[in-house]
mmCIF file with all atom_site columns, C-alpha atoms in Angstrom:
data_model
loop_
_atom_site.group_PDB
_atom_site.id
_atom_site.type_symbol
_atom_site.label_atom_id
_atom_site.label_alt_id
_atom_site.label_comp_id
_atom_site.label_asym_id
_atom_site.label_entity_id
_atom_site.label_seq_id
_atom_site.pdbx_PDB_ins_code
_atom_site.Cartn_x
_atom_site.Cartn_y
_atom_site.Cartn_z
_atom_site.occupancy
_atom_site.B_iso_or_equiv
_atom_site.pdbx_formal_charge
_atom_site.auth_seq_id
_atom_site.auth_comp_id
_atom_site.auth_asym_id
_atom_site.auth_atom_id
_atom_site.pdbx_PDB_model_num
ATOM 1   C CA . MET A 1 1   ? -7.432  -28.150 35.459  1.00 0.00 ? 1   MET A CA 1
ATOM 2   C CA . GLY A 1 2   ? -10.469 -30.230 36.202  1.00 0.00 ? 2   GLY A CA 1
ATOM 3   C CA . MET A 1 3   ? -13.347 -30.973 33.871  1.00 0.00 ? 3   MET A CA 1
ATOM 4   C CA . THR A 1 4   ? -15.221 -27.849 34.950  1.00 0.00 ? 4   THR A CA 1
ATOM 5   C CA . ASP A 1 5   ? -12.209 -25.553 34.812  1.00 0.00 ? 5   ASP A CA 1
ATOM 6   C CA . PHE A 1 6   ? -11.346 -23.932 31.526  1.00 0.00 ? 6   PHE A CA 1
ATOM 7   C CA . ASP A 1 7   ? -8.919  -21.385 30.316  1.00 0.00 ? 7   ASP A CA 1
ATOM 8   C CA . GLU A 1 8   ? -10.542 -18.507 28.452  1.00 0.00 ? 8   GLU A CA 1
ATOM 9   C CA . THR A 1 9   ? -7.204  -17.213 27.184  1.00 0.00 ? 9   THR A CA 1
ATOM 10  C CA . PRO A 1 10  ? -7.098  -17.481 23.399  1.00 0.00 ? 10  PRO A CA 1
ATOM 11  C CA . ARG A 1 11  ? -4.471  -19.914 22.171  1.00 0.00 ? 11  ARG A CA 1
ATOM 12  C CA . HIS A 1 12  ? -3.470  -17.479 19.435  1.00 0.00 ? 12  HIS A CA 1
ATOM 13  C CA . ALA A 1 13  ? -4.276  -13.930 18.507  1.00 0.00 ? 13  ALA A CA 1
ATOM 14  C CA . PRO A 1 14  ? -6.419  -13.442 15.435  1.00 0.00 ? 14  PRO A CA 1
ATOM 15  C CA . ALA A 1 15  ? -4.451  -12.649 12.316  1.00 0.00 ? 15  ALA A CA 1
ATOM 16  C CA . ASP A 1 16  ? -3.677  -8.980  11.945  1.00 0.00 ? 16  ASP A CA 1
ATOM 17  C CA . PRO A 1 17  ? -5.430  -7.307  9.045   1.00 0.00 ? 17  PRO A CA 1
ATOM 18  C CA . ILE A 1 18  ? -3.317  -6.270  6.082   1.00 0.00 ? 18  ILE A CA 1
ATOM 19  C CA . GLY A 1 19  ? -1.499  -3.141  7.107   1.00 0.00 ? 19  GLY A CA 1
ATOM 20  C CA . PRO A 1 20  ? 1.728   -1.216  7.254   1.00 0.00 ? 20  PRO A CA 1
ATOM 21  C CA . VAL A 1 21  ? 4.872   -3.085  8.235   1.00 0.00 ? 21  VAL A CA 1
ATOM 22  C CA . THR A 1 22  ? 7.692   -2.501  10.711  1.00 0.00 ? 22  THR A CA 1
ATOM 23  C CA . ASP A 1 23  ? 10.348  -3.510  8.166   1.00 0.00 ? 23  ASP A CA 1
ATOM 24  C CA . PRO A 1 24  ? 10.585  -0.992  5.312   1.00 0.00 ? 24  PRO A CA 1
ATOM 25  C CA . THR A 1 25  ? 11.994  -3.671  2.982   1.00 0.00 ? 25  THR A CA 1
ATOM 26  C CA . ALA A 1 26  ? 8.603   -5.424  3.225   1.00 0.00 ? 26  ALA A CA 1
ATOM 27  C CA . HIS A 1 27  ? 6.555   -2.304  2.438   1.00 0.00 ? 27  HIS A CA 1
ATOM 28  C CA . ALA A 1 28  ? 6.085   -2.877  -1.311  1.00 0.00 ? 28  ALA A CA 1
ATOM 29  C CA . ALA A 1 29  ? 4.974   -6.492  -0.846  1.00 0.00 ? 29  ALA A CA 1
ATOM 30  C CA . ALA A 1 30  ? 2.561   -5.521  1.939   1.00 0.00 ? 30  ALA A CA 1
ATOM 31  C CA . PHE A 1 31  ? 1.131   -2.731  -0.215  1.00 0.00 ? 31  PHE A CA 1
ATOM 32  C CA . ARG A 1 32  ? 0.696   -5.227  -3.072  1.00 0.00 ? 32  ARG A CA 1
ATOM 33  C CA . ALA A 1 33  ? -1.305  -7.450  -0.687  1.00 0.00 ? 33  ALA A CA 1
ATOM 34  C CA . ALA A 1 34  ? -3.468  -4.463  0.257   1.00 0.00 ? 34  ALA A CA 1
ATOM 35  C CA . PHE A 1 35  ? -4.101  -3.769  -3.428  1.00 0.00 ? 35  PHE A CA 1
ATOM 36  C CA . ALA A 1 36  ? -5.001  -7.430  -3.975  1.00 0.00 ? 36  ALA A CA 1
ATOM 37  C CA . SER A 1 37  ? -7.633  -7.107  -1.228  1.00 0.00 ? 37  SER A CA 1
ATOM 38  C CA . GLY A 1 38  ? -9.650  -4.934  -3.617  1.00 0.00 ? 38  GLY A CA 1
ATOM 39  C CA . SER A 1 39  ? -10.422 -2.405  -0.882  1.00 0.00 ? 39  SER A CA 1
ATOM 40  C CA . SER A 1 40  ? -9.363  1.233   -1.041  1.00 0.00 ? 40  SER A CA 1
ATOM 41  C CA . ALA A 1 41  ? -9.913  1.373   2.743   1.00 0.00 ? 41  ALA A CA 1
ATOM 42  C CA . VAL A 1 42  ? -7.317  -1.381  3.227   1.00 0.00 ? 42  VAL A CA 1
ATOM 43  C CA . ILE A 1 43  ? -4.935  0.416   0.853   1.00 0.00 ? 43  ILE A CA 1
ATOM 44  C CA . ASP A 1 44  ? -5.364  3.638   2.813   1.00 0.00 ? 44  ASP A CA 1
ATOM 45  C CA . ARG A 1 45  ? -3.966  1.984   5.948   1.00 0.00 ? 45  ARG A CA 1
ATOM 46  C CA . PHE A 1 46  ? -0.572  2.482   4.286   1.00 0.00 ? 46  PHE A CA 1
ATOM 47  C CA . TYR A 1 47  ? -0.889  6.289   4.333   1.00 0.00 ? 47  TYR A CA 1
ATOM 48  C CA . GLU A 1 48  ? -0.422  8.891   7.029   1.00 0.00 ? 48  GLU A CA 1
ATOM 49  C CA . PRO A 1 49  ? -3.643  10.921  7.409   1.00 0.00 ? 49  PRO A CA 1
ATOM 50  C CA . GLY A 1 50  ? -2.240  13.945  5.562   1.00 0.00 ? 50  GLY A CA 1
ATOM 51  C CA . ALA A 1 51  ? -0.249  11.950  3.009   1.00 0.00 ? 51  ALA A CA 1
ATOM 52  C CA . LEU A 1 52  ? -0.144  13.032  -0.597  1.00 0.00 ? 52  LEU A CA 1
ATOM 53  C CA . LEU A 1 53  ? -0.886  10.736  -3.566  1.00 0.00 ? 53  LEU A CA 1
ATOM 54  C CA . ILE A 1 54  ? 0.248   11.956  -6.984  1.00 0.00 ? 54  ILE A CA 1
ATOM 55  C CA . PRO A 1 55  ? -1.819  9.885   -9.461  1.00 0.00 ? 55  PRO A CA 1
ATOM 56  C CA . GLY A 1 56  ? -0.607  11.738  -12.559 1.00 0.00 ? 56  GLY A CA 1
ATOM 57  C CA . ARG A 1 57  ? 1.130   14.793  -13.943 1.00 0.00 ? 57  ARG A CA 1
ATOM 58  C CA . GLY A 1 58  ? -0.097  17.924  -12.224 1.00 0.00 ? 58  GLY A CA 1
ATOM 59  C CA . GLU A 1 59  ? -2.471  15.995  -9.948  1.00 0.00 ? 59  GLU A CA 1
ATOM 60  C CA . SER A 1 60  ? -2.343  15.460  -6.209  1.00 0.00 ? 60  SER A CA 1
ATOM 61  C CA . ARG A 1 61  ? -4.763  13.894  -3.758  1.00 0.00 ? 61  ARG A CA 1
ATOM 62  C CA . SER A 1 62  ? -4.711  14.155  0.004   1.00 0.00 ? 62  SER A CA 1
ATOM 63  C CA . GLY A 1 63  ? -7.055  12.780  2.599   1.00 0.00 ? 63  GLY A CA 1
ATOM 64  C CA . GLN A 1 64  ? -8.677  9.370   2.673   1.00 0.00 ? 64  GLN A CA 1
ATOM 65  C CA . ALA A 1 65  ? -11.618 10.216  0.388   1.00 0.00 ? 65  ALA A CA 1
ATOM 66  C CA . GLU A 1 66  ? -9.469  11.669  -2.403  1.00 0.00 ? 66  GLU A CA 1
ATOM 67  C CA . ARG A 1 67  ? -6.981  8.805   -2.277  1.00 0.00 ? 67  ARG A CA 1
ATOM 68  C CA . ALA A 1 68  ? -9.846  6.269   -2.249  1.00 0.00 ? 68  ALA A CA 1
ATOM 69  C CA . SER A 1 69  ? -11.285 7.822   -5.401  1.00 0.00 ? 69  SER A CA 1
ATOM 70  C CA . ALA A 1 70  ? -7.969  7.330   -7.209  1.00 0.00 ? 70  ALA A CA 1
ATOM 71  C CA . TYR A 1 71  ? -7.570  3.747   -6.009  1.00 0.00 ? 71  TYR A CA 1
ATOM 72  C CA . ASP A 1 72  ? -11.187 2.779   -6.696  1.00 0.00 ? 72  ASP A CA 1
ATOM 73  C CA . HIS A 1 73  ? -10.507 3.677   -10.335 1.00 0.00 ? 73  HIS A CA 1
ATOM 74  C CA . LEU A 1 74  ? -7.511  1.294   -10.501 1.00 0.00 ? 74  LEU A CA 1
ATOM 75  C CA . LEU A 1 75  ? -9.231  -1.432  -8.507  1.00 0.00 ? 75  LEU A CA 1
ATOM 76  C CA . GLY A 1 76  ? -12.121 -1.294  -10.970 1.00 0.00 ? 76  GLY A CA 1
ATOM 77  C CA . PHE A 1 77  ? -9.918  -2.867  -13.648 1.00 0.00 ? 77  PHE A CA 1
ATOM 78  C CA . GLY A 1 78  ? -9.605  -6.077  -11.630 1.00 0.00 ? 78  GLY A CA 1
ATOM 79  C CA . VAL A 1 79  ? -5.980  -6.580  -12.666 1.00 0.00 ? 79  VAL A CA 1
ATOM 80  C CA . PRO A 1 80  ? -3.375  -7.452  -10.018 1.00 0.00 ? 80  PRO A CA 1
ATOM 81  C CA . MET A 1 81  ? -0.439  -5.189  -9.310  1.00 0.00 ? 81  MET A CA 1
ATOM 82  C CA . LEU A 1 82  ? 3.120   -6.491  -9.344  1.00 0.00 ? 82  LEU A CA 1
ATOM 83  C CA . THR A 1 83  ? 5.873   -4.665  -7.459  1.00 0.00 ? 83  THR A CA 1
ATOM 84  C CA . GLU A 1 84  ? 9.621   -4.942  -7.116  1.00 0.00 ? 84  GLU A CA 1
ATOM 85  C CA . THR A 1 85  ? 11.697  -2.656  -4.941  1.00 0.00 ? 85  THR A CA 1
ATOM 86  C CA . ARG A 1 86  ? 14.533  -1.172  -6.969  1.00 0.00 ? 86  ARG A CA 1
ATOM 87  C CA . HIS A 1 87  ? 16.096  0.967   -4.220  1.00 0.00 ? 87  HIS A CA 1
ATOM 88  C CA . LEU A 1 88  ? 15.317  1.722   -0.602  1.00 0.00 ? 88  LEU A CA 1
ATOM 89  C CA . HIS A 1 89  ? 17.214  4.441   1.245   1.00 0.00 ? 89  HIS A CA 1
ATOM 90  C CA . VAL A 1 90  ? 16.497  4.803   4.963   1.00 0.00 ? 90  VAL A CA 1
ATOM 91  C CA . ALA A 1 91  ? 17.625  7.733   7.114   1.00 0.00 ? 91  ALA A CA 1
ATOM 92  C CA . GLY A 1 92  ? 16.277  7.344   10.633  1.00 0.00 ? 92  GLY A CA 1
ATOM 93  C CA . ASP A 1 93  ? 12.483  7.496   10.451  1.00 0.00 ? 93  ASP A CA 1
ATOM 94  C CA . ILE A 1 94  ? 12.336  8.583   6.789   1.00 0.00 ? 94  ILE A CA 1
ATOM 95  C CA . ALA A 1 95  ? 12.776  6.393   3.709   1.00 0.00 ? 95  ALA A CA 1
ATOM 96  C CA . LEU A 1 96  ? 12.919  6.956   -0.031  1.00 0.00 ? 96  LEU A CA 1
ATOM 97  C CA . SER A 1 97  ? 11.461  3.939   -1.808  1.00 0.00 ? 97  SER A CA 1
ATOM 98  C CA . ILE A 1 98  ? 11.918  3.432   -5.558  1.00 0.00 ? 98  ILE A CA 1
ATOM 99  C CA . VAL A 1 99  ? 9.629   0.651   -6.794  1.00 0.00 ? 99  VAL A CA 1
ATOM 100 C CA . ASP A 1 100 ? 8.947   -0.802  -10.246 1.00 0.00 ? 100 ASP A CA 1
ATOM 101 C CA . TRP A 1 101 ? 5.238   -1.614  -10.519 1.00 0.00 ? 101 TRP A CA 1
ATOM 102 C CA . SER A 1 102 ? 2.934   -2.902  -13.223 1.00 0.00 ? 102 SER A CA 1
ATOM 103 C CA . MET A 1 103 ? -0.662  -3.870  -13.891 1.00 0.00 ? 103 MET A CA 1
ATOM 104 C CA . ARG A 1 104 ? -0.875  -5.982  -17.043 1.00 0.00 ? 104 ARG A CA 1
ATOM 105 C CA . GLY A 1 105 ? -3.728  -8.159  -18.203 1.00 0.00 ? 105 GLY A CA 1
ATOM 106 C CA . THR A 1 106 ? -7.299  -8.025  -19.390 1.00 0.00 ? 106 THR A CA 1
ATOM 107 C CA . ALA A 1 107 ? -9.438  -5.585  -17.450 1.00 0.00 ? 107 ALA A CA 1
ATOM 108 C CA . ARG A 1 108 ? -12.785 -6.864  -16.224 1.00 0.00 ? 108 ARG A CA 1
ATOM 109 C CA . GLN A 1 109 ? -14.318 -4.493  -18.791 1.00 0.00 ? 109 GLN A CA 1
ATOM 110 C CA . GLY A 1 110 ? -12.710 -6.665  -21.508 1.00 0.00 ? 110 GLY A CA 1
ATOM 111 C CA . PHE A 1 111 ? -9.884  -4.473  -22.814 1.00 0.00 ? 111 PHE A CA 1
ATOM 112 C CA . PRO A 1 112 ? -6.131  -5.075  -22.519 1.00 0.00 ? 112 PRO A CA 1
ATOM 113 C CA . LEU A 1 113 ? -4.486  -3.096  -19.728 1.00 0.00 ? 113 LEU A CA 1
ATOM 114 C CA . ASP A 1 114 ? -0.802  -2.198  -19.520 1.00 0.00 ? 114 ASP A CA 1
ATOM 115 C CA . LEU A 1 115 ? -0.055  0.281   -16.752 1.00 0.00 ? 115 LEU A CA 1
ATOM 116 C CA . HIS A 1 116 ? 3.423   0.516   -15.298 1.00 0.00 ? 116 HIS A CA 1
ATOM 117 C CA . GLY A 1 117 ? 5.825   2.931   -13.726 1.00 0.00 ? 117 GLY A CA 1
ATOM 118 C CA . VAL A 1 118 ? 8.651   3.553   -11.333 1.00 0.00 ? 118 VAL A CA 1
ATOM 119 C CA . SER A 1 119 ? 7.419   5.069   -8.098  1.00 0.00 ? 119 SER A CA 1
ATOM 120 C CA . ALA A 1 120 ? 9.413   7.533   -6.040  1.00 0.00 ? 120 ALA A CA 1
ATOM 121 C CA . ASP A 1 121 ? 7.834   7.411   -2.587  1.00 0.00 ? 121 ASP A CA 1
ATOM 122 C CA . VAL A 1 122 ? 8.605   8.963   0.776   1.00 0.00 ? 122 VAL A CA 1
ATOM 123 C CA . LEU A 1 123 ? 7.789   6.791   3.798   1.00 0.00 ? 123 LEU A CA 1
ATOM 124 C CA . ARG A 1 124 ? 7.892   7.656   7.485   1.00 0.00 ? 124 ARG A CA 1
ATOM 125 C CA . ARG A 1 125 ? 8.078   5.341   10.469  1.00 0.00 ? 125 ARG A CA 1
ATOM 126 C CA . GLY A 1 126 ? 5.275   6.226   12.857  1.00 0.00 ? 126 GLY A CA 1
ATOM 127 C CA . SER A 1 127 ? 5.292   6.121   16.645  1.00 0.00 ? 127 SER A CA 1
ATOM 128 C CA . ASP A 1 128 ? 3.917   2.563   16.336  1.00 0.00 ? 128 ASP A CA 1
ATOM 129 C CA . GLY A 1 129 ? 7.045   1.546   14.389  1.00 0.00 ? 129 GLY A CA 1
ATOM 130 C CA . ARG A 1 130 ? 5.140   1.046   11.127  1.00 0.00 ? 130 ARG A CA 1
ATOM 131 C CA . TRP A 1 131 ? 6.078   2.625   7.802   1.00 0.00 ? 131 TRP A CA 1
ATOM 132 C CA . ARG A 1 132 ? 3.472   4.676   5.920   1.00 0.00 ? 132 ARG A CA 1
ATOM 133 C CA . TYR A 1 133 ? 3.425   6.881   2.864   1.00 0.00 ? 133 TYR A CA 1
ATOM 134 C CA . VAL A 1 134 ? 3.970   10.590  3.315   1.00 0.00 ? 134 VAL A CA 1
ATOM 135 C CA . ILE A 1 135 ? 4.220   11.024  -0.463  1.00 0.00 ? 135 ILE A CA 1
ATOM 136 C CA . ASP A 1 136 ? 3.133   8.299   -2.896  1.00 0.00 ? 136 ASP A CA 1
ATOM 137 C CA . ASN A 1 137 ? 4.340   9.233   -6.369  1.00 0.00 ? 137 ASN A CA 1
ATOM 138 C CA . PRO A 1 138 ? 3.660   6.144   -8.539  1.00 0.00 ? 138 PRO A CA 1
ATOM 139 C CA . PHE A 1 139 ? 5.024   7.693   -11.730 1.00 0.00 ? 139 PHE A CA 1
ATOM 140 C CA . GLY A 1 140 ? 8.186   9.156   -10.188 1.00 0.00 ? 140 GLY A CA 1
ATOM 141 C CA . THR A 1 141 ? 9.796   11.853  -12.283 1.00 0.00 ? 141 THR A CA 1
ATOM 142 C CA . THR A 1 142 ? 7.254   11.508  -15.103 1.00 0.00 ? 142 THR A CA 1
ATOM 143 C CA . ALA A 1 143 ? 4.411   12.819  -12.917 1.00 0.00 ? 143 ALA A CA 1
#
């Protein structure tokens, strides 16, 4: 190329936003990164549109707005979430993910926070190859 010629092709693609992964073993860590973003909209990328969130005993939320309401409450504490996958069982395009999670520390409101549980979640691989929640049950059998 001469001095007046230039290549407009980007040298690299911009980094993908935080979102669902193609490897189900990476799902919990990717979700943790979404939580750390502080955005319920980013968290909701990990859900199918009709997915169900079970935030507590006898409760269920579906749809982006209802799930966002539940996550905005947790995000308001300003405490990071830790996750560790205990078991992952994959059958074709469906997976059962059992994850230990915790949020421990001082909430931004000044009080000590100790939330934890063992989630029992159902994931599905979409047509794009990415795994998303169909059912997110953060308290497993206690909910």
